mmCIF file of C-alpha atoms in Angstrom:
data_model
loop_
_atom_site.group_PDB
_atom_site.id
_atom_site.type_symbol
_atom_site.label_atom_id
_atom_site.label_comp_id
_atom_site.label_asym_id
_atom_site.label_seq_id
_atom_site.Cartn_x
_atom_site.Cartn_y
_atom_site.Cartn_z
ATOM 1 C CA MET Q 1 0.000 0.000 0.000
ATOM 2 C CA THR Q 2 1.360 3.400 -0.951
ATOM 3 C CA LYS Q 3 -0.170 6.820 -0.491
ATOM 4 C CA THR Q 4 -0.962 8.918 -3.559
ATOM 5 C CA ILE Q 5 -1.215 12.660 -4.129
ATOM 6 C CA THR Q 6 -3.455 14.412 -6.661
ATOM 7 C CA LEU Q 7 -1.569 17.028 -8.678
ATOM 8 C CA ASN Q 8 -3.019 20.365 -9.810
ATOM 9 C CA ASP Q 9 -3.679 18.896 -13.285
ATOM 10 C CA GLY Q 10 -5.789 16.077 -11.820
ATOM 11 C CA ASN Q 11 -3.174 13.351 -12.321
ATOM 12 C CA ILE Q 12 -2.305 11.051 -9.426
ATOM 13 C CA ILE Q 13 1.283 10.448 -8.272
ATOM 14 C CA PRO Q 14 2.551 7.959 -5.670
ATOM 15 C CA ALA Q 15 3.872 9.910 -2.666
ATOM 16 C CA VAL Q 16 7.040 7.808 -2.470
ATOM 17 C CA GLY Q 17 9.103 7.273 -5.591
ATOM 18 C CA PHE Q 18 12.340 5.438 -6.305
ATOM 19 C CA GLY Q 19 15.215 7.694 -7.412
ATOM 20 C CA VAL Q 20 18.028 6.438 -9.667
ATOM 21 C CA PHE Q 21 20.467 9.397 -9.611
ATOM 22 C CA GLN Q 22 24.081 8.140 -9.766
ATOM 23 C CA ILE Q 23 23.089 4.495 -10.254
ATOM 24 C CA PRO Q 24 25.255 3.349 -13.198
ATOM 25 C CA ALA Q 25 23.787 2.123 -16.478
ATOM 26 C CA ASP Q 26 25.816 -1.111 -16.341
ATOM 27 C CA GLY Q 27 22.858 -3.281 -15.378
ATOM 28 C CA SER Q 28 22.763 -1.774 -11.866
ATOM 29 C CA THR Q 29 19.872 0.583 -12.683
ATOM 30 C CA TYR Q 30 17.883 -2.225 -14.322
ATOM 31 C CA GLU Q 31 18.446 -4.428 -11.257
ATOM 32 C CA ALA Q 32 17.605 -1.691 -8.727
ATOM 33 C CA VAL Q 33 14.414 -0.606 -10.543
ATOM 34 C CA SER Q 34 13.332 -4.240 -10.970
ATOM 35 C CA GLN Q 35 13.799 -4.799 -7.231
ATOM 36 C CA ALA Q 36 11.958 -1.574 -6.403
ATOM 37 C CA LEU Q 37 8.977 -2.575 -8.547
ATOM 38 C CA LYS Q 38 8.936 -6.029 -6.902
ATOM 39 C CA ALA Q 39 9.016 -4.310 -3.481
ATOM 40 C CA GLY Q 40 5.882 -2.319 -4.368
ATOM 41 C CA TYR Q 41 7.177 1.001 -5.701
ATOM 42 C CA ARG Q 42 5.038 2.360 -8.514
ATOM 43 C CA HIS Q 43 6.924 5.618 -9.125
ATOM 44 C CA ILE Q 44 10.399 5.730 -10.707
ATOM 45 C CA ASP Q 45 12.342 8.990 -11.103
ATOM 46 C CA THR Q 46 15.103 9.274 -13.730
ATOM 47 C CA ALA Q 47 16.517 12.010 -16.010
ATOM 48 C CA ALA Q 48 18.292 12.401 -19.335
ATOM 49 C CA ALA Q 49 21.359 13.564 -17.385
ATOM 50 C CA TYR Q 50 21.400 10.388 -15.266
ATOM 51 C CA PHE Q 51 22.273 8.407 -18.428
ATOM 52 C CA ASN Q 52 20.101 5.483 -17.294
ATOM 53 C CA GLU Q 53 16.710 6.134 -18.925
ATOM 54 C CA ALA Q 54 17.118 3.031 -21.131
ATOM 55 C CA GLU Q 55 17.611 0.691 -18.165
ATOM 56 C CA VAL Q 56 14.681 2.274 -16.300
ATOM 57 C CA GLY Q 57 12.419 1.784 -19.323
ATOM 58 C CA LYS Q 58 13.525 -1.826 -19.810
ATOM 59 C CA ALA Q 59 12.875 -2.637 -16.123
ATOM 60 C CA VAL Q 60 9.401 -1.062 -16.398
ATOM 61 C CA ARG Q 61 8.616 -2.981 -19.591
ATOM 62 C CA ASP Q 62 9.957 -6.285 -18.226
ATOM 63 C CA SER Q 63 8.186 -5.971 -14.863
ATOM 64 C CA GLY Q 64 4.932 -7.602 -15.931
ATOM 65 C CA ILE Q 65 3.097 -4.696 -14.277
ATOM 66 C CA ALA Q 66 0.572 -2.805 -16.400
ATOM 67 C CA ARG Q 67 2.127 0.379 -17.810
ATOM 68 C CA GLU Q 68 -0.630 2.603 -16.396
ATOM 69 C CA GLU Q 69 0.174 1.357 -12.889
ATOM 70 C CA ILE Q 70 3.757 2.664 -12.997
ATOM 71 C CA PHE Q 71 4.452 6.394 -12.745
ATOM 72 C CA VAL Q 72 7.644 7.299 -14.633
ATOM 73 C CA THR Q 73 9.390 10.664 -14.333
ATOM 74 C CA SER Q 74 12.236 11.964 -16.471
ATOM 75 C CA LYS Q 75 13.842 15.366 -16.954
ATOM 76 C CA LEU Q 76 15.094 17.562 -19.791
ATOM 77 C CA TRP Q 77 18.741 18.599 -19.553
ATOM 78 C CA LEU Q 78 20.004 22.174 -20.071
ATOM 79 C CA GLN Q 79 21.648 21.290 -23.370
ATOM 80 C CA ASP Q 80 18.168 20.700 -24.783
ATOM 81 C CA TYR Q 81 16.579 23.961 -23.634
ATOM 82 C CA GLY Q 82 14.866 26.287 -26.054
ATOM 83 C CA TYR Q 83 11.719 25.318 -27.933
ATOM 84 C CA ASP Q 84 13.166 23.318 -30.855
ATOM 85 C CA ASN Q 85 15.851 21.550 -28.834
ATOM 86 C CA ALA Q 86 13.356 20.638 -26.125
ATOM 87 C CA LYS Q 87 11.078 18.951 -28.661
ATOM 88 C CA LYS Q 88 14.036 16.749 -29.676
ATOM 89 C CA GLY Q 89 14.980 16.146 -26.026
ATOM 90 C CA ILE Q 90 11.480 14.926 -25.174
ATOM 91 C CA GLN Q 91 11.564 12.569 -28.165
ATOM 92 C CA SER Q 92 14.981 11.281 -27.090
ATOM 93 C CA SER Q 93 13.702 10.505 -23.571
ATOM 94 C CA LEU Q 94 10.680 8.660 -24.969
ATOM 95 C CA GLU Q 95 12.919 6.606 -27.278
ATOM 96 C CA LYS Q 96 15.461 5.751 -24.569
ATOM 97 C CA LEU Q 97 12.726 4.774 -22.118
ATOM 98 C CA GLY Q 98 10.935 2.814 -24.867
ATOM 99 C CA LEU Q 99 7.595 4.164 -23.647
ATOM 100 C CA ASP Q 100 4.649 5.747 -25.469
ATOM 101 C CA TYR Q 101 4.307 8.463 -22.846
ATOM 102 C CA ILE Q 102 6.060 9.801 -19.729
ATOM 103 C CA ASP Q 103 3.949 10.408 -16.630
ATOM 104 C CA LEU Q 104 5.917 13.453 -15.455
ATOM 105 C CA TYR Q 105 8.583 15.409 -17.305
ATOM 106 C CA LEU Q 106 10.571 18.168 -15.629
ATOM 107 C CA LEU Q 107 12.849 21.000 -16.633
ATOM 108 C CA HIS Q 108 15.897 19.757 -14.710
ATOM 109 C CA GLN Q 109 17.531 23.149 -14.078
ATOM 110 C CA PRO Q 110 16.245 26.749 -14.037
ATOM 111 C CA TYR Q 111 18.743 28.380 -16.431
ATOM 112 C CA GLY Q 112 18.888 29.426 -20.084
ATOM 113 C CA ASP Q 113 15.838 29.400 -22.349
ATOM 114 C CA VAL Q 114 13.501 27.965 -19.713
ATOM 115 C CA VAL Q 115 10.409 29.586 -21.258
ATOM 116 C CA GLY Q 116 11.027 28.145 -24.723
ATOM 117 C CA ALA Q 117 11.644 24.690 -23.261
ATOM 118 C CA TRP Q 118 8.473 24.938 -21.175
ATOM 119 C CA GLN Q 119 6.429 25.734 -24.283
ATOM 120 C CA ALA Q 120 7.674 22.483 -25.853
ATOM 121 C CA LEU Q 121 6.672 20.579 -22.703
ATOM 122 C CA GLU Q 122 3.201 22.149 -22.811
ATOM 123 C CA GLU Q 123 2.730 21.091 -26.441
ATOM 124 C CA ALA Q 124 3.955 17.544 -25.720
ATOM 125 C CA LYS Q 125 1.471 17.385 -22.849
ATOM 126 C CA GLU Q 126 -1.357 18.493 -25.148
ATOM 127 C CA ALA Q 127 -0.254 15.766 -27.606
ATOM 128 C CA GLY Q 128 -0.414 13.115 -24.852
ATOM 129 C CA LEU Q 129 3.329 12.367 -24.885
ATOM 130 C CA LEU Q 130 3.683 13.773 -21.368
ATOM 131 C CA LYS Q 131 0.909 13.415 -18.781
ATOM 132 C CA SER Q 132 2.191 16.014 -16.295
ATOM 133 C CA ILE Q 133 4.962 18.612 -16.540
ATOM 134 C CA GLY Q 134 6.974 20.404 -13.917
ATOM 135 C CA VAL Q 135 10.165 22.145 -12.906
ATOM 136 C CA SER Q 136 13.125 21.394 -10.676
ATOM 137 C CA ASN Q 137 15.595 23.311 -8.501
ATOM 138 C CA MET Q 138 13.546 26.516 -8.532
ATOM 139 C CA THR Q 139 13.930 28.721 -5.464
ATOM 140 C CA PRO Q 140 11.091 31.127 -4.576
ATOM 141 C CA LYS Q 141 12.855 33.864 -6.560
ATOM 142 C CA LEU Q 142 13.495 31.687 -9.639
ATOM 143 C CA TYR Q 143 9.964 30.268 -9.472
ATOM 144 C CA GLN Q 144 8.401 33.734 -9.489
ATOM 145 C CA ALA Q 145 10.696 34.916 -12.299
ATOM 146 C CA PHE Q 146 10.001 32.016 -14.675
ATOM 147 C CA VAL Q 147 6.537 30.655 -13.865
ATOM 148 C CA SER Q 148 4.990 34.108 -14.305
ATOM 149 C CA GLN Q 149 5.987 33.751 -17.996
ATOM 150 C CA PHE Q 150 4.453 30.270 -18.425
ATOM 151 C CA LYS Q 151 1.065 29.727 -20.036
ATOM 152 C CA SER Q 152 0.296 26.890 -17.601
ATOM 153 C CA LYS Q 153 1.445 26.116 -14.058
ATOM 154 C CA PRO Q 154 3.871 23.289 -13.277
ATOM 155 C CA ALA Q 155 2.488 20.286 -11.390
ATOM 156 C CA VAL Q 156 5.603 19.911 -9.230
ATOM 157 C CA ASN Q 157 8.893 21.564 -8.337
ATOM 158 C CA GLN Q 158 11.535 18.970 -7.464
ATOM 159 C CA VAL Q 159 13.978 20.518 -4.993
ATOM 160 C CA GLU Q 160 16.359 19.648 -2.185
ATOM 161 C CA CYS Q 161 14.092 19.007 0.790
ATOM 162 C CA ASN Q 162 14.418 17.170 4.105
ATOM 163 C CA PRO Q 163 13.841 17.948 7.814
ATOM 164 C CA TYR Q 164 16.880 20.295 7.868
ATOM 165 C CA PHE Q 165 15.547 22.205 4.823
ATOM 166 C CA GLN Q 166 11.751 22.133 4.748
ATOM 167 C CA GLN Q 167 11.301 24.752 2.003
ATOM 168 C CA LYS Q 168 8.784 26.792 3.996
ATOM 169 C CA GLU Q 169 9.066 29.956 1.894
ATOM 170 C CA LEU Q 170 8.824 28.015 -1.374
ATOM 171 C CA ARG Q 171 5.733 26.181 -0.145
ATOM 172 C CA GLN Q 172 4.029 29.508 0.563
ATOM 173 C CA VAL Q 173 4.978 30.914 -2.841
ATOM 174 C CA MET Q 174 3.681 27.863 -4.724
ATOM 175 C CA SER Q 175 0.573 27.160 -2.656
ATOM 176 C CA ALA Q 176 -1.605 29.549 -4.683
ATOM 177 C CA ASP Q 177 -0.776 27.526 -7.823
ATOM 178 C CA GLY Q 178 -1.296 24.164 -6.095
ATOM 179 C CA VAL Q 179 2.243 23.097 -7.020
ATOM 180 C CA LYS Q 180 3.622 20.122 -5.040
ATOM 181 C CA ILE Q 181 7.156 19.788 -3.757
ATOM 182 C CA GLU Q 182 9.116 16.684 -4.653
ATOM 183 C CA CYS Q 183 12.101 16.052 -2.380
ATOM 184 C CA TRP Q 184 15.471 15.136 -3.743
ATOM 185 C CA ALA Q 185 18.023 14.291 -1.024
ATOM 186 C CA PRO Q 186 15.064 13.426 1.246
ATOM 187 C CA LEU Q 187 17.439 11.868 3.784
ATOM 188 C CA GLY Q 188 19.867 14.794 3.590
ATOM 189 C CA GLN Q 189 22.175 12.706 1.363
ATOM 190 C CA GLY Q 190 22.785 10.371 4.277
ATOM 191 C CA ASN Q 191 23.615 13.237 6.678
ATOM 192 C CA SER Q 192 24.698 11.491 9.895
ATOM 193 C CA ASP Q 193 23.714 14.522 12.024
ATOM 194 C CA LEU Q 194 20.182 14.367 10.657
ATOM 195 C CA LEU Q 195 19.913 10.586 11.067
ATOM 196 C CA SER Q 196 21.101 10.841 14.682
ATOM 197 C CA GLU Q 197 18.871 13.765 15.722
ATOM 198 C CA PRO Q 198 17.515 12.811 19.183
ATOM 199 C CA VAL Q 199 13.858 13.386 18.233
ATOM 200 C CA ILE Q 200 14.244 11.201 15.118
ATOM 201 C CA VAL Q 201 16.022 8.440 17.063
ATOM 202 C CA GLN Q 202 13.347 8.546 19.802
ATOM 203 C CA LEU Q 203 10.525 8.327 17.260
ATOM 204 C CA ALA Q 204 12.288 5.447 15.491
ATOM 205 C CA GLU Q 205 12.350 3.557 18.800
ATOM 206 C CA LYS Q 206 8.706 4.389 19.538
ATOM 207 C CA TYR Q 207 7.432 3.257 16.126
ATOM 208 C CA GLY Q 208 9.827 0.333 15.665
ATOM 209 C CA LYS Q 209 11.397 1.897 12.559
ATOM 210 C CA ASN Q 210 14.809 3.173 11.499
ATOM 211 C CA PRO Q 211 15.624 6.924 11.445
ATOM 212 C CA GLY Q 212 15.369 7.051 7.646
ATOM 213 C CA GLN Q 213 11.825 5.693 7.764
ATOM 214 C CA ILE Q 214 10.851 8.368 10.314
ATOM 215 C CA ILE Q 215 12.244 11.096 8.033
ATOM 216 C CA LEU Q 216 10.422 9.784 4.947
ATOM 217 C CA ALA Q 217 7.170 9.360 6.895
ATOM 218 C CA PHE Q 218 7.453 12.965 8.101
ATOM 219 C CA GLU Q 219 7.900 14.212 4.527
ATOM 220 C CA VAL Q 220 4.822 12.290 3.374
ATOM 221 C CA ALA Q 221 2.861 13.620 6.388
ATOM 222 C CA GLU Q 222 3.806 17.165 5.303
ATOM 223 C CA GLY Q 223 2.370 16.569 1.821
ATOM 224 C CA PHE Q 224 5.676 16.163 0.011
ATOM 225 C CA ILE Q 225 6.435 13.629 -2.697
ATOM 226 C CA THR Q 226 9.683 11.979 -1.610
ATOM 227 C CA LEU Q 227 12.293 10.147 -3.697
ATOM 228 C CA PRO Q 228 14.599 7.954 -1.603
ATOM 229 C CA LYS Q 229 17.355 6.155 -3.474
ATOM 230 C CA SER Q 230 19.155 2.939 -2.581
ATOM 231 C CA VAL Q 231 20.724 -0.062 -4.271
ATOM 232 C CA THR Q 232 20.578 -2.122 -1.054
ATOM 233 C CA PRO Q 233 17.636 -4.566 -1.312
ATOM 234 C CA SER Q 234 16.700 -4.332 2.397
ATOM 235 C CA ARG Q 235 16.784 -0.512 2.276
ATOM 236 C CA ILE Q 236 14.720 -0.429 -0.932
ATOM 237 C CA VAL Q 237 12.042 -2.374 0.968
ATOM 238 C CA SER Q 238 12.273 -0.458 4.268
ATOM 239 C CA ASN Q 239 12.065 2.979 2.595
ATOM 240 C CA LEU Q 240 8.553 2.082 1.423
ATOM 241 C CA ASP Q 241 7.479 0.567 4.742
ATOM 242 C CA ILE Q 242 6.399 3.853 6.332
ATOM 243 C CA PHE Q 243 2.637 4.089 5.883
ATOM 244 C CA ASP Q 244 1.779 2.624 9.289
ATOM 245 C CA ILE Q 245 3.418 5.564 11.099
ATOM 246 C CA ALA Q 246 0.911 8.111 12.449
ATOM 247 C CA PHE Q 247 2.664 11.009 14.172
ATOM 248 C CA THR Q 248 0.910 12.997 16.868
ATOM 249 C CA PRO Q 249 0.565 16.775 16.310
ATOM 250 C CA GLU Q 250 3.276 17.292 18.959
ATOM 251 C CA GLU Q 251 5.655 14.944 17.160
ATOM 252 C CA LEU Q 252 5.081 16.751 13.860
ATOM 253 C CA ASP Q 253 5.898 20.045 15.584
ATOM 254 C CA GLN Q 254 9.101 18.549 17.008
ATOM 255 C CA LEU Q 255 10.147 17.434 13.529
ATOM 256 C CA ARG Q 256 9.212 20.794 11.994
ATOM 257 C CA ALA Q 257 11.478 22.449 14.578
ATOM 258 C CA LEU Q 258 14.514 20.731 13.002
ATOM 259 C CA ASP Q 259 14.309 23.091 9.990
ATOM 260 C CA LYS Q 260 17.470 25.153 9.461
ATOM 261 C CA GLY Q 261 15.985 26.955 6.446
ATOM 262 C CA ILE Q 262 19.008 26.335 4.225
ATOM 263 C CA GLY Q 263 20.229 23.468 2.049
ATOM 264 C CA ASN Q 264 23.545 22.285 0.597
ATOM 265 C CA HIS Q 265 22.689 23.364 -2.963
ATOM 266 C CA ASN Q 266 22.046 27.006 -3.862
ATOM 267 C CA PRO Q 267 20.440 27.267 -7.321
ATOM 268 C CA GLU Q 268 20.948 31.055 -7.215
ATOM 269 C CA ALA Q 269 24.748 30.827 -6.844
ATOM 270 C CA PRO Q 270 26.457 32.949 -9.550
ATOM 271 C CA GLY Q 271 27.501 31.071 -12.684
ATOM 272 C CA ILE Q 272 25.941 27.742 -11.745
ATOM 273 C CA GLY Q 273 23.922 27.443 -14.958
ATOM 274 C CA GLU Q 274 27.019 28.080 -17.083
ATOM 275 C CA HIS Q 275 29.035 25.625 -14.992
ATOM 276 C CA LEU Q 276 26.431 22.853 -15.393
ATOM 277 C CA LEU Q 277 26.138 23.426 -19.129
ATOM 278 C CA ALA Q 278 29.919 23.415 -19.601
ATOM 279 C CA ASN Q 279 30.626 20.385 -17.426
ATOM 280 C CA TYR Q 280 27.669 18.058 -17.987
ATOM 281 C CA LYS Q 281 27.154 17.143 -21.622
ATOM 282 C CA ILE Q 282 24.603 14.461 -22.418
ATOM 283 C CA HIS Q 283 25.317 14.494 -26.158
ATOM 284 C CA ASP Q 284 27.675 16.162 -28.652
#
């Protein structure tokens, strides 16, 4: 059993997805996604820039699970921004995944010709190639700058988010548009300070869970979509085993109090868009 969330376009997304960032395309991604699907995940999150779309698509196709029961996300890389390039990038993702449509497609980074790329996503959505479309790594300032120029609102904004960085300002900014937050680094990228926070350890003992499960359950309780990643079979299973945790209002307040209001990644840092474009090439 997995909780679902209804997006602002009416589509339904599983609240916990399986992330494949940095899992190599040497059979490891295929194996990890296959295990995740067997464990009950129905939401897989990849990207053109992860270089493993093909293995994700093969695992989905080979799973024996009906296509409409699996929610697949991918993302357009900066190299393919601008209207014409984005149309080709979407087609490339569809071909690599070997799927007729993608459930959610995101603009991976908020730099360059974002508006032109978004227009291509909107058209692909109208054509049925993409079911939902969204953005990623947009701070409140970047969100307001770009989304005000869009014809339609994104369904999600995938950003760094965990108990140390709960994105309170961003949530307020996006609430009027009904845009959901998806958490990357939902466990703080394995931050040992976070995993050993006394309140998290105490709640893990109370509920018979591990600290990571408490963190993921908190994110789901706050209305986030969360994307834990693991290649360890036992961890793949345990990260989904969180839906029997029911925090009290006091416990939620204790967890909310862990927020430091700042993350490890600053999308507004000078020159970051140029750096990403120069250093991460997904094709010639």
